[in-house]
């Protein structure tokens, strides 16, 4: 049995070799640049980065936008995953196509669609004025709210699909058993359904937050240079300032955040798995 498992493990060698060459090696070289100086090893770039008030504001904005994007995607995705789990036949196909098809569209195409929706004379302002909620057009483009909505739209499938996978395996007899014992719908949801689906919520939140914290194209198109994120600072350091140590340092900070999210989500998923 052990020898068979070892032989099967060899199937992953090509993928691991590919990742080592095209991912790990460039990443190590990039991180090395953040601590290299003509005098040798130094953490001066990291000290300078964290001592800069502007960098701290950008770091906080990046984390805030990623957290709000994850929260908005979760609020939309959770009931959607339950609806998908109950759907059959044509309706299930419609749901799956609605989740997968937007992933095949480029972000630039979506950005033009959002501009039609969010601009001063766009569809959303027109609708709000038509129903009488506002008297004049609201400023939506180039705002953090528009960025969160746009990012949640892009990353929604990465939240829905993990939750859907867990909900599909949920034993429906458990909520029914709780109901037969007199539990109210609210009690059944918070004490039976929600705990059993938390592994999917954790996985989807980790995917969405990791993608949102490192997004570059979406904030560049929606908010431009007005509200920069860490990814935009990295691009500016490499492309415009030609400051490779600074760009490498910010990249290391961004990588550290992503690694922290993955480690915490893995730890939380193991605890939830052991509990359920």
PDB file of C-alpha atoms in Angstrom:
ATOM      1  CA  UNK A   1       0.000   0.000   0.000  1.00  0.00           C
ATOM      2  CA  UNK A   2       2.825   2.339   0.942  1.00  0.00           C
ATOM      3  CA  UNK A   3       4.791   1.580  -2.244  1.00  0.00           C
ATOM      4  CA  UNK A   4       1.638   2.205  -4.308  1.00  0.00           C
ATOM      5  CA  UNK A   5       1.099   5.560  -2.653  1.00  0.00           C
ATOM      6  CA  UNK A   6       4.726   6.480  -3.313  1.00  0.00           C
ATOM      7  CA  UNK A   7       4.371   5.620  -7.006  1.00  0.00           C
ATOM      8  CA  UNK A   8       1.203   7.683  -7.260  1.00  0.00           C
ATOM      9  CA  UNK A   9       2.982  10.579  -5.555  1.00  0.00           C
ATOM     10  CA  UNK A  10       5.512  10.586  -8.405  1.00  0.00           C
ATOM     11  CA  UNK A  11       2.737  11.845 -10.708  1.00  0.00           C
ATOM     12  CA  UNK A  12       3.028  15.219  -8.976  1.00  0.00           C
ATOM     13  CA  UNK A  13       6.743  15.562  -9.740  1.00  0.00           C
ATOM     14  CA  UNK A  14       6.304  17.330 -13.135  1.00  0.00           C
ATOM     15  CA  UNK A  15       3.934  19.873 -11.613  1.00  0.00           C
ATOM     16  CA  UNK A  16       6.230  20.452  -8.625  1.00  0.00           C
ATOM     17  CA  UNK A  17       9.231  20.869 -10.930  1.00  0.00           C
ATOM     18  CA  UNK A  18       7.321  23.320 -13.099  1.00  0.00           C
ATOM     19  CA  UNK A  19       6.261  25.373 -10.065  1.00  0.00           C
ATOM     20  CA  UNK A  20       9.804  25.337  -8.674  1.00  0.00           C
ATOM     21  CA  UNK A  21      11.214  26.812 -11.906  1.00  0.00           C
ATOM     22  CA  UNK A  22       8.537  29.301 -12.937  1.00  0.00           C
ATOM     23  CA  UNK A  23       7.221  30.298  -9.486  1.00  0.00           C
ATOM     24  CA  UNK A  24       9.481  29.522  -6.543  1.00  0.00           C
ATOM     25  CA  UNK A  25      12.829  30.453  -8.133  1.00  0.00           C
ATOM     26  CA  UNK A  26      11.736  33.919  -9.426  1.00  0.00           C
ATOM     27  CA  UNK A  27      10.042  34.550  -6.092  1.00  0.00           C
ATOM     28  CA  UNK A  28      13.196  33.733  -4.129  1.00  0.00           C
ATOM     29  CA  UNK A  29      15.258  36.010  -6.391  1.00  0.00           C
ATOM     30  CA  UNK A  30      12.680  38.768  -5.935  1.00  0.00           C
ATOM     31  CA  UNK A  31      12.709  38.438  -2.154  1.00  0.00           C
ATOM     32  CA  UNK A  32      16.519  38.403  -2.140  1.00  0.00           C
ATOM     33  CA  UNK A  33      16.541  41.814  -3.814  1.00  0.00           C
ATOM     34  CA  UNK A  34      14.580  43.255  -0.873  1.00  0.00           C
ATOM     35  CA  UNK A  35      17.422  42.497   1.584  1.00  0.00           C
ATOM     36  CA  UNK A  36      20.427  43.016  -0.704  1.00  0.00           C
ATOM     37  CA  UNK A  37      22.515  46.182  -0.542  1.00  0.00           C
ATOM     38  CA  UNK A  38      25.996  46.991  -1.844  1.00  0.00           C
ATOM     39  CA  UNK A  39      27.212  46.489   1.739  1.00  0.00           C
ATOM     40  CA  UNK A  40      25.468  43.114   2.121  1.00  0.00           C
ATOM     41  CA  UNK A  41      22.335  41.932   3.970  1.00  0.00           C
ATOM     42  CA  UNK A  42      20.068  44.698   5.316  1.00  0.00           C
ATOM     43  CA  UNK A  43      16.482  45.214   6.439  1.00  0.00           C
ATOM     44  CA  UNK A  44      16.669  48.953   5.787  1.00  0.00           C
ATOM     45  CA  UNK A  45      14.047  48.812   3.016  1.00  0.00           C
ATOM     46  CA  UNK A  46      11.560  47.113   5.353  1.00  0.00           C
ATOM     47  CA  UNK A  47      12.203  49.670   8.110  1.00  0.00           C
ATOM     48  CA  UNK A  48      11.759  52.498   5.605  1.00  0.00           C
ATOM     49  CA  UNK A  49       8.546  50.967   4.248  1.00  0.00           C
ATOM     50  CA  UNK A  50       6.877  50.542   7.645  1.00  0.00           C
ATOM     51  CA  UNK A  51       8.091  53.968   8.845  1.00  0.00           C
ATOM     52  CA  UNK A  52       6.421  55.744   5.906  1.00  0.00           C
ATOM     53  CA  UNK A  53       2.947  57.019   6.826  1.00  0.00           C
ATOM     54  CA  UNK A  54       1.761  56.951   3.204  1.00  0.00           C
ATOM     55  CA  UNK A  55       2.758  53.293   2.844  1.00  0.00           C
ATOM     56  CA  UNK A  56       0.838  52.456   6.017  1.00  0.00           C
ATOM     57  CA  UNK A  57      -2.270  54.168   4.645  1.00  0.00           C
ATOM     58  CA  UNK A  58      -1.963  52.166   1.421  1.00  0.00           C
ATOM     59  CA  UNK A  59      -1.447  48.947   3.407  1.00  0.00           C
ATOM     60  CA  UNK A  60      -4.519  49.644   5.550  1.00  0.00           C
ATOM     61  CA  UNK A  61      -6.592  50.559   2.462  1.00  0.00           C
ATOM     62  CA  UNK A  62      -5.526  47.330   0.725  1.00  0.00           C
ATOM     63  CA  UNK A  63      -6.542  45.211   3.728  1.00  0.00           C
ATOM     64  CA  UNK A  64      -9.819  47.131   4.162  1.00  0.00           C
ATOM     65  CA  UNK A  65     -10.819  46.760   0.507  1.00  0.00           C
ATOM     66  CA  UNK A  66      -9.927  43.055   0.535  1.00  0.00           C
ATOM     67  CA  UNK A  67     -11.934  42.478   3.744  1.00  0.00           C
ATOM     68  CA  UNK A  68     -14.983  44.388   2.464  1.00  0.00           C
ATOM     69  CA  UNK A  69     -14.790  42.573  -0.869  1.00  0.00           C
ATOM     70  CA  UNK A  70     -14.675  39.227   0.939  1.00  0.00           C
ATOM     71  CA  UNK A  71     -17.604  40.191   3.184  1.00  0.00           C
ATOM     72  CA  UNK A  72     -19.765  41.393   0.278  1.00  0.00           C
ATOM     73  CA  UNK A  73     -18.956  38.282  -1.762  1.00  0.00           C
ATOM     74  CA  UNK A  74     -19.821  36.079   1.238  1.00  0.00           C
ATOM     75  CA  UNK A  75     -23.183  37.778   1.804  1.00  0.00           C
ATOM     76  CA  UNK A  76     -24.109  37.200  -1.838  1.00  0.00           C
ATOM     77  CA  UNK A  77     -22.521  33.763  -2.203  1.00  0.00           C
ATOM     78  CA  UNK A  78     -23.931  31.995   0.859  1.00  0.00           C
ATOM     79  CA  UNK A  79     -27.626  31.977  -0.156  1.00  0.00           C
ATOM     80  CA  UNK A  80     -26.610  31.473  -3.784  1.00  0.00           C
ATOM     81  CA  UNK A  81     -24.763  28.266  -2.849  1.00  0.00           C
ATOM     82  CA  UNK A  82     -27.890  26.945  -1.093  1.00  0.00           C
ATOM     83  CA  UNK A  83     -30.023  27.790  -4.124  1.00  0.00           C
ATOM     84  CA  UNK A  84     -27.547  25.941  -6.365  1.00  0.00           C
ATOM     85  CA  UNK A  85     -27.585  22.918  -4.067  1.00  0.00           C
ATOM     86  CA  UNK A  86     -31.389  22.672  -4.427  1.00  0.00           C
ATOM     87  CA  UNK A  87     -31.396  23.307  -8.180  1.00  0.00           C
ATOM     88  CA  UNK A  88     -31.779  20.413 -10.588  1.00  0.00           C
ATOM     89  CA  UNK A  89     -31.583  19.949 -14.339  1.00  0.00           C
ATOM     90  CA  UNK A  90     -31.721  23.131 -16.372  1.00  0.00           C
ATOM     91  CA  UNK A  91     -31.681  25.444 -13.363  1.00  0.00           C
ATOM     92  CA  UNK A  92     -28.446  23.902 -12.080  1.00  0.00           C
ATOM     93  CA  UNK A  93     -26.900  24.398 -15.517  1.00  0.00           C
ATOM     94  CA  UNK A  94     -28.000  28.035 -15.489  1.00  0.00           C
ATOM     95  CA  UNK A  95     -26.407  28.565 -12.058  1.00  0.00           C
ATOM     96  CA  UNK A  96     -23.133  26.913 -13.045  1.00  0.00           C
ATOM     97  CA  UNK A  97     -22.917  28.856 -16.308  1.00  0.00           C
ATOM     98  CA  UNK A  98     -23.663  32.085 -14.411  1.00  0.00           C
ATOM     99  CA  UNK A  99     -20.736  31.304 -12.081  1.00  0.00           C
ATOM    100  CA  UNK A 100     -18.231  30.130 -14.674  1.00  0.00           C
ATOM    101  CA  UNK A 101     -19.009  32.379 -17.668  1.00  0.00           C
ATOM    102  CA  UNK A 102     -17.963  35.690 -15.972  1.00  0.00           C
ATOM    103  CA  UNK A 103     -14.570  34.116 -15.209  1.00  0.00           C
ATOM    104  CA  UNK A 104     -13.942  33.824 -18.950  1.00  0.00           C
ATOM    105  CA  UNK A 105     -14.526  37.543 -19.545  1.00  0.00           C
ATOM    106  CA  UNK A 106     -11.618  39.932 -19.304  1.00  0.00           C
ATOM    107  CA  UNK A 107     -11.500  42.479 -16.489  1.00  0.00           C
ATOM    108  CA  UNK A 108     -11.242  45.299 -19.039  1.00  0.00           C
ATOM    109  CA  UNK A 109     -14.586  44.279 -20.539  1.00  0.00           C
ATOM    110  CA  UNK A 110     -16.156  44.221 -17.083  1.00  0.00           C
ATOM    111  CA  UNK A 111     -14.675  47.631 -16.255  1.00  0.00           C
ATOM    112  CA  UNK A 112     -16.436  49.197 -19.235  1.00  0.00           C
ATOM    113  CA  UNK A 113     -19.660  47.546 -18.110  1.00  0.00           C
ATOM    114  CA  UNK A 114     -19.200  48.976 -14.595  1.00  0.00           C
ATOM    115  CA  UNK A 115     -18.598  52.459 -16.046  1.00  0.00           C
ATOM    116  CA  UNK A 116     -21.985  52.265 -17.759  1.00  0.00           C
ATOM    117  CA  UNK A 117     -23.527  51.340 -14.424  1.00  0.00           C
ATOM    118  CA  UNK A 118     -21.642  53.700 -12.088  1.00  0.00           C
ATOM    119  CA  UNK A 119     -21.044  56.887 -14.096  1.00  0.00           C
ATOM    120  CA  UNK A 120     -22.963  60.092 -13.369  1.00  0.00           C
ATOM    121  CA  UNK A 121     -25.421  59.527 -16.212  1.00  0.00           C
ATOM    122  CA  UNK A 122     -25.295  55.760 -15.806  1.00  0.00           C
ATOM    123  CA  UNK A 123     -28.025  53.230 -15.208  1.00  0.00           C
ATOM    124  CA  UNK A 124     -27.728  53.182 -11.390  1.00  0.00           C
ATOM    125  CA  UNK A 125     -27.916  56.947 -10.956  1.00  0.00           C
ATOM    126  CA  UNK A 126     -30.794  57.036 -13.432  1.00  0.00           C
ATOM    127  CA  UNK A 127     -32.710  54.397 -11.484  1.00  0.00           C
ATOM    128  CA  UNK A 128     -32.147  56.116  -8.124  1.00  0.00           C
ATOM    129  CA  UNK A 129     -33.328  59.460  -9.538  1.00  0.00           C
ATOM    130  CA  UNK A 130     -36.325  57.816 -11.221  1.00  0.00           C
ATOM    131  CA  UNK A 131     -37.583  56.300  -7.950  1.00  0.00           C
ATOM    132  CA  UNK A 132     -36.899  59.580  -6.110  1.00  0.00           C
ATOM    133  CA  UNK A 133     -34.149  58.479  -3.705  1.00  0.00           C
ATOM    134  CA  UNK A 134     -31.696  61.149  -4.959  1.00  0.00           C
ATOM    135  CA  UNK A 135     -32.158  64.546  -6.624  1.00  0.00           C
ATOM    136  CA  UNK A 136     -28.845  64.718  -8.446  1.00  0.00           C
ATOM    137  CA  UNK A 137     -26.353  62.080  -9.676  1.00  0.00           C
ATOM    138  CA  UNK A 138     -24.101  60.574  -7.016  1.00  0.00           C
ATOM    139  CA  UNK A 139     -20.359  60.209  -7.522  1.00  0.00           C
ATOM    140  CA  UNK A 140     -19.757  56.471  -7.813  1.00  0.00           C
ATOM    141  CA  UNK A 141     -16.832  56.001 -10.182  1.00  0.00           C
ATOM    142  CA  UNK A 142     -13.348  56.412  -8.651  1.00  0.00           C
ATOM    143  CA  UNK A 143     -14.662  55.564  -5.170  1.00  0.00           C
ATOM    144  CA  UNK A 144     -13.764  52.739  -2.806  1.00  0.00           C
ATOM    145  CA  UNK A 145     -17.368  51.524  -2.806  1.00  0.00           C
ATOM    146  CA  UNK A 146     -17.260  51.063  -6.582  1.00  0.00           C
ATOM    147  CA  UNK A 147     -13.958  49.207  -6.216  1.00  0.00           C
ATOM    148  CA  UNK A 148     -15.431  46.820  -3.611  1.00  0.00           C
ATOM    149  CA  UNK A 149     -18.518  46.145  -5.739  1.00  0.00           C
ATOM    150  CA  UNK A 150     -16.427  45.560  -8.854  1.00  0.00           C
ATOM    151  CA  UNK A 151     -13.958  43.284  -7.068  1.00  0.00           C
ATOM    152  CA  UNK A 152     -16.757  41.282  -5.418  1.00  0.00           C
ATOM    153  CA  UNK A 153     -18.284  40.807  -8.847  1.00  0.00           C
ATOM    154  CA  UNK A 154     -15.015  39.364 -10.205  1.00  0.00           C
ATOM    155  CA  UNK A 155     -14.230  37.114  -7.238  1.00  0.00           C
ATOM    156  CA  UNK A 156     -17.779  35.930  -6.470  1.00  0.00           C
ATOM    157  CA  UNK A 157     -17.327  32.493  -8.146  1.00  0.00           C
ATOM    158  CA  UNK A 158     -14.306  31.802  -5.903  1.00  0.00           C
ATOM    159  CA  UNK A 159     -16.603  32.259  -2.897  1.00  0.00           C
ATOM    160  CA  UNK A 160     -19.685  30.469  -4.242  1.00  0.00           C
ATOM    161  CA  UNK A 161     -18.092  27.263  -5.510  1.00  0.00           C
ATOM    162  CA  UNK A 162     -16.323  26.165  -2.253  1.00  0.00           C
ATOM    163  CA  UNK A 163     -19.488  26.836  -0.225  1.00  0.00           C
ATOM    164  CA  UNK A 164     -21.595  25.022  -2.836  1.00  0.00           C
ATOM    165  CA  UNK A 165     -19.290  21.976  -2.634  1.00  0.00           C
ATOM    166  CA  UNK A 166     -19.820  21.791   1.162  1.00  0.00           C
ATOM    167  CA  UNK A 167     -23.561  22.483   1.075  1.00  0.00           C
ATOM    168  CA  UNK A 168     -24.081  19.681  -1.467  1.00  0.00           C
ATOM    169  CA  UNK A 169     -22.620  17.196   1.038  1.00  0.00           C
ATOM    170  CA  UNK A 170     -24.704  18.537   3.918  1.00  0.00           C
ATOM    171  CA  UNK A 171     -26.891  15.838   5.469  1.00  0.00           C
ATOM    172  CA  UNK A 172     -30.390  17.339   5.243  1.00  0.00           C
ATOM    173  CA  UNK A 173     -31.614  14.948   7.932  1.00  0.00           C
ATOM    174  CA  UNK A 174     -29.735  16.928  10.605  1.00  0.00           C
ATOM    175  CA  UNK A 175     -31.744  20.198  10.262  1.00  0.00           C
ATOM    176  CA  UNK A 176     -34.897  18.088   9.908  1.00  0.00           C
ATOM    177  CA  UNK A 177     -34.039  16.226  13.123  1.00  0.00           C
ATOM    178  CA  UNK A 178     -33.508  19.546  14.916  1.00  0.00           C
ATOM    179  CA  UNK A 179     -36.873  20.766  13.584  1.00  0.00           C
ATOM    180  CA  UNK A 180     -38.595  17.613  14.852  1.00  0.00           C
ATOM    181  CA  UNK A 181     -37.234  18.430  18.321  1.00  0.00           C
ATOM    182  CA  UNK A 182     -38.831  21.860  18.212  1.00  0.00           C
ATOM    183  CA  UNK A 183     -35.869  23.996  17.105  1.00  0.00           C
ATOM    184  CA  UNK A 184     -36.855  27.248  15.425  1.00  0.00           C
ATOM    185  CA  UNK A 185     -35.506  28.037  11.909  1.00  0.00           C
ATOM    186  CA  UNK A 186     -33.119  30.617  13.384  1.00  0.00           C
ATOM    187  CA  UNK A 187     -31.814  28.129  15.968  1.00  0.00           C
ATOM    188  CA  UNK A 188     -31.374  25.430  13.293  1.00  0.00           C
ATOM    189  CA  UNK A 189     -29.425  27.785  11.059  1.00  0.00           C
ATOM    190  CA  UNK A 190     -26.989  29.093  13.706  1.00  0.00           C
ATOM    191  CA  UNK A 191     -26.519  25.783  15.571  1.00  0.00           C
ATOM    192  CA  UNK A 192     -26.748  23.166  12.798  1.00  0.00           C
ATOM    193  CA  UNK A 193     -26.488  24.505   9.244  1.00  0.00           C
ATOM    194  CA  UNK A 194     -23.946  27.290   9.692  1.00  0.00           C
ATOM    195  CA  UNK A 195     -21.385  25.250  11.711  1.00  0.00           C
ATOM    196  CA  UNK A 196     -21.537  22.416   9.164  1.00  0.00           C
ATOM    197  CA  UNK A 197     -20.930  24.786   6.238  1.00  0.00           C
ATOM    198  CA  UNK A 198     -18.143  26.809   7.871  1.00  0.00           C
ATOM    199  CA  UNK A 199     -15.338  24.842   6.128  1.00  0.00           C
ATOM    200  CA  UNK A 200     -16.685  26.068   2.768  1.00  0.00           C
ATOM    201  CA  UNK A 201     -17.000  29.610   4.113  1.00  0.00           C
ATOM    202  CA  UNK A 202     -13.394  29.536   5.345  1.00  0.00           C
ATOM    203  CA  UNK A 203     -12.079  28.162   2.050  1.00  0.00           C
ATOM    204  CA  UNK A 204     -14.058  30.662  -0.043  1.00  0.00           C
ATOM    205  CA  UNK A 205     -13.058  33.583   2.188  1.00  0.00           C
ATOM    206  CA  UNK A 206      -9.381  32.595   1.983  1.00  0.00           C
ATOM    207  CA  UNK A 207      -9.554  32.385  -1.831  1.00  0.00           C
ATOM    208  CA  UNK A 208     -11.395  35.689  -2.175  1.00  0.00           C
ATOM    209  CA  UNK A 209      -9.281  37.639   0.324  1.00  0.00           C
ATOM    210  CA  UNK A 210      -6.004  36.380  -1.164  1.00  0.00           C
ATOM    211  CA  UNK A 211      -7.099  37.400  -4.648  1.00  0.00           C
ATOM    212  CA  UNK A 212      -8.556  40.734  -3.541  1.00  0.00           C
ATOM    213  CA  UNK A 213      -5.521  41.791  -1.514  1.00  0.00           C
ATOM    214  CA  UNK A 214      -3.242  41.330  -4.540  1.00  0.00           C
ATOM    215  CA  UNK A 215      -5.508  42.612  -7.346  1.00  0.00           C
ATOM    216  CA  UNK A 216      -3.979  45.198  -9.657  1.00  0.00           C
ATOM    217  CA  UNK A 217      -6.031  45.639 -12.833  1.00  0.00           C
ATOM    218  CA  UNK A 218      -9.362  46.229 -11.080  1.00  0.00           C
ATOM    219  CA  UNK A 219      -8.265  49.159  -8.827  1.00  0.00           C
ATOM    220  CA  UNK A 220      -6.197  50.589 -11.687  1.00  0.00           C
ATOM    221  CA  UNK A 221      -9.288  50.793 -13.898  1.00  0.00           C
ATOM    222  CA  UNK A 222     -11.883  51.778 -11.282  1.00  0.00           C
ATOM    223  CA  UNK A 223     -10.121  54.164  -8.878  1.00  0.00           C
ATOM    224  CA  UNK A 224      -6.902  54.918 -10.796  1.00  0.00           C
ATOM    225  CA  UNK A 225      -4.080  56.644  -8.936  1.00  0.00           C
ATOM    226  CA  UNK A 226      -6.430  58.309  -6.446  1.00  0.00           C
ATOM    227  CA  UNK A 227      -6.595  55.354  -4.065  1.00  0.00           C
ATOM    228  CA  UNK A 228      -3.567  53.160  -4.533  1.00  0.00           C
ATOM    229  CA  UNK A 229      -3.194  49.613  -3.260  1.00  0.00           C
ATOM    230  CA  UNK A 230      -0.053  47.606  -2.523  1.00  0.00           C
ATOM    231  CA  UNK A 231      -0.104  46.024  -5.987  1.00  0.00           C
ATOM    232  CA  UNK A 232      -0.247  49.462  -7.593  1.00  0.00           C
ATOM    233  CA  UNK A 233       2.686  50.588  -5.431  1.00  0.00           C
ATOM    234  CA  UNK A 234       4.662  47.557  -6.616  1.00  0.00           C
ATOM    235  CA  UNK A 235       3.940  48.368 -10.253  1.00  0.00           C
ATOM    236  CA  UNK A 236       4.883  52.020  -9.729  1.00  0.00           C
ATOM    237  CA  UNK A 237       8.146  51.044  -8.012  1.00  0.00           C
ATOM    238  CA  UNK A 238       9.203  48.682 -10.800  1.00  0.00           C
ATOM    239  CA  UNK A 239       7.813  50.421 -13.885  1.00  0.00           C
ATOM    240  CA  UNK A 240       8.096  54.147 -13.140  1.00  0.00           C
ATOM    241  CA  UNK A 241      10.540  54.642 -10.250  1.00  0.00           C
ATOM    242  CA  UNK A 242      12.866  51.813 -11.345  1.00  0.00           C
ATOM    243  CA  UNK A 243      13.340  51.105  -7.638  1.00  0.00           C
ATOM    244  CA  UNK A 244      13.702  47.318  -7.494  1.00  0.00           C
ATOM    245  CA  UNK A 245      14.539  47.075  -3.750  1.00  0.00           C
ATOM    246  CA  UNK A 246      11.371  49.023  -2.861  1.00  0.00           C
ATOM    247  CA  UNK A 247       9.219  46.998  -5.253  1.00  0.00           C
ATOM    248  CA  UNK A 248      10.707  43.753  -3.912  1.00  0.00           C
ATOM    249  CA  UNK A 249      10.068  44.855  -0.330  1.00  0.00           C
ATOM    250  CA  UNK A 250       6.404  45.663  -1.004  1.00  0.00           C
ATOM    251  CA  UNK A 251       6.079  42.352  -2.861  1.00  0.00           C
ATOM    252  CA  UNK A 252       7.453  40.551   0.211  1.00  0.00           C
ATOM    253  CA  UNK A 253       4.925  42.336   2.442  1.00  0.00           C
ATOM    254  CA  UNK A 254       2.099  41.345   0.086  1.00  0.00           C
ATOM    255  CA  UNK A 255       3.356  37.764  -0.037  1.00  0.00           C
ATOM    256  CA  UNK A 256       3.521  37.680   3.772  1.00  0.00           C
ATOM    257  CA  UNK A 257      -0.126  38.734   3.996  1.00  0.00           C
ATOM    258  CA  UNK A 258      -1.170  36.029   1.511  1.00  0.00           C
ATOM    259  CA  UNK A 259       0.839  33.350   3.341  1.00  0.00           C
ATOM    260  CA  UNK A 260      -0.655  34.438   6.683  1.00  0.00           C
ATOM    261  CA  UNK A 261      -4.186  34.143   5.262  1.00  0.00           C
ATOM    262  CA  UNK A 262      -3.484  30.667   3.875  1.00  0.00           C
ATOM    263  CA  UNK A 263      -1.911  29.435   7.127  1.00  0.00           C
ATOM    264  CA  UNK A 264      -4.726  30.812   9.291  1.00  0.00           C
ATOM    265  CA  UNK A 265      -7.443  29.444   7.004  1.00  0.00           C
ATOM    266  CA  UNK A 266      -5.765  26.002   6.916  1.00  0.00           C
ATOM    267  CA  UNK A 267      -5.523  25.962  10.713  1.00  0.00           C
ATOM    268  CA  UNK A 268      -9.140  27.054  11.058  1.00  0.00           C
ATOM    269  CA  UNK A 269     -10.319  24.492   8.479  1.00  0.00           C
ATOM    270  CA  UNK A 270      -8.567  21.685  10.386  1.00  0.00           C
ATOM    271  CA  UNK A 271     -10.160  22.752  13.675  1.00  0.00           C
ATOM    272  CA  UNK A 272     -13.607  22.965  12.064  1.00  0.00           C
ATOM    273  CA  UNK A 273     -13.099  19.599  10.376  1.00  0.00           C
ATOM    274  CA  UNK A 274     -12.107  17.984  13.664  1.00  0.00           C
ATOM    275  CA  UNK A 275     -15.118  19.520  15.392  1.00  0.00           C
ATOM    276  CA  UNK A 276     -17.627  18.398  12.756  1.00  0.00           C
TER     277      UNK A 276
END
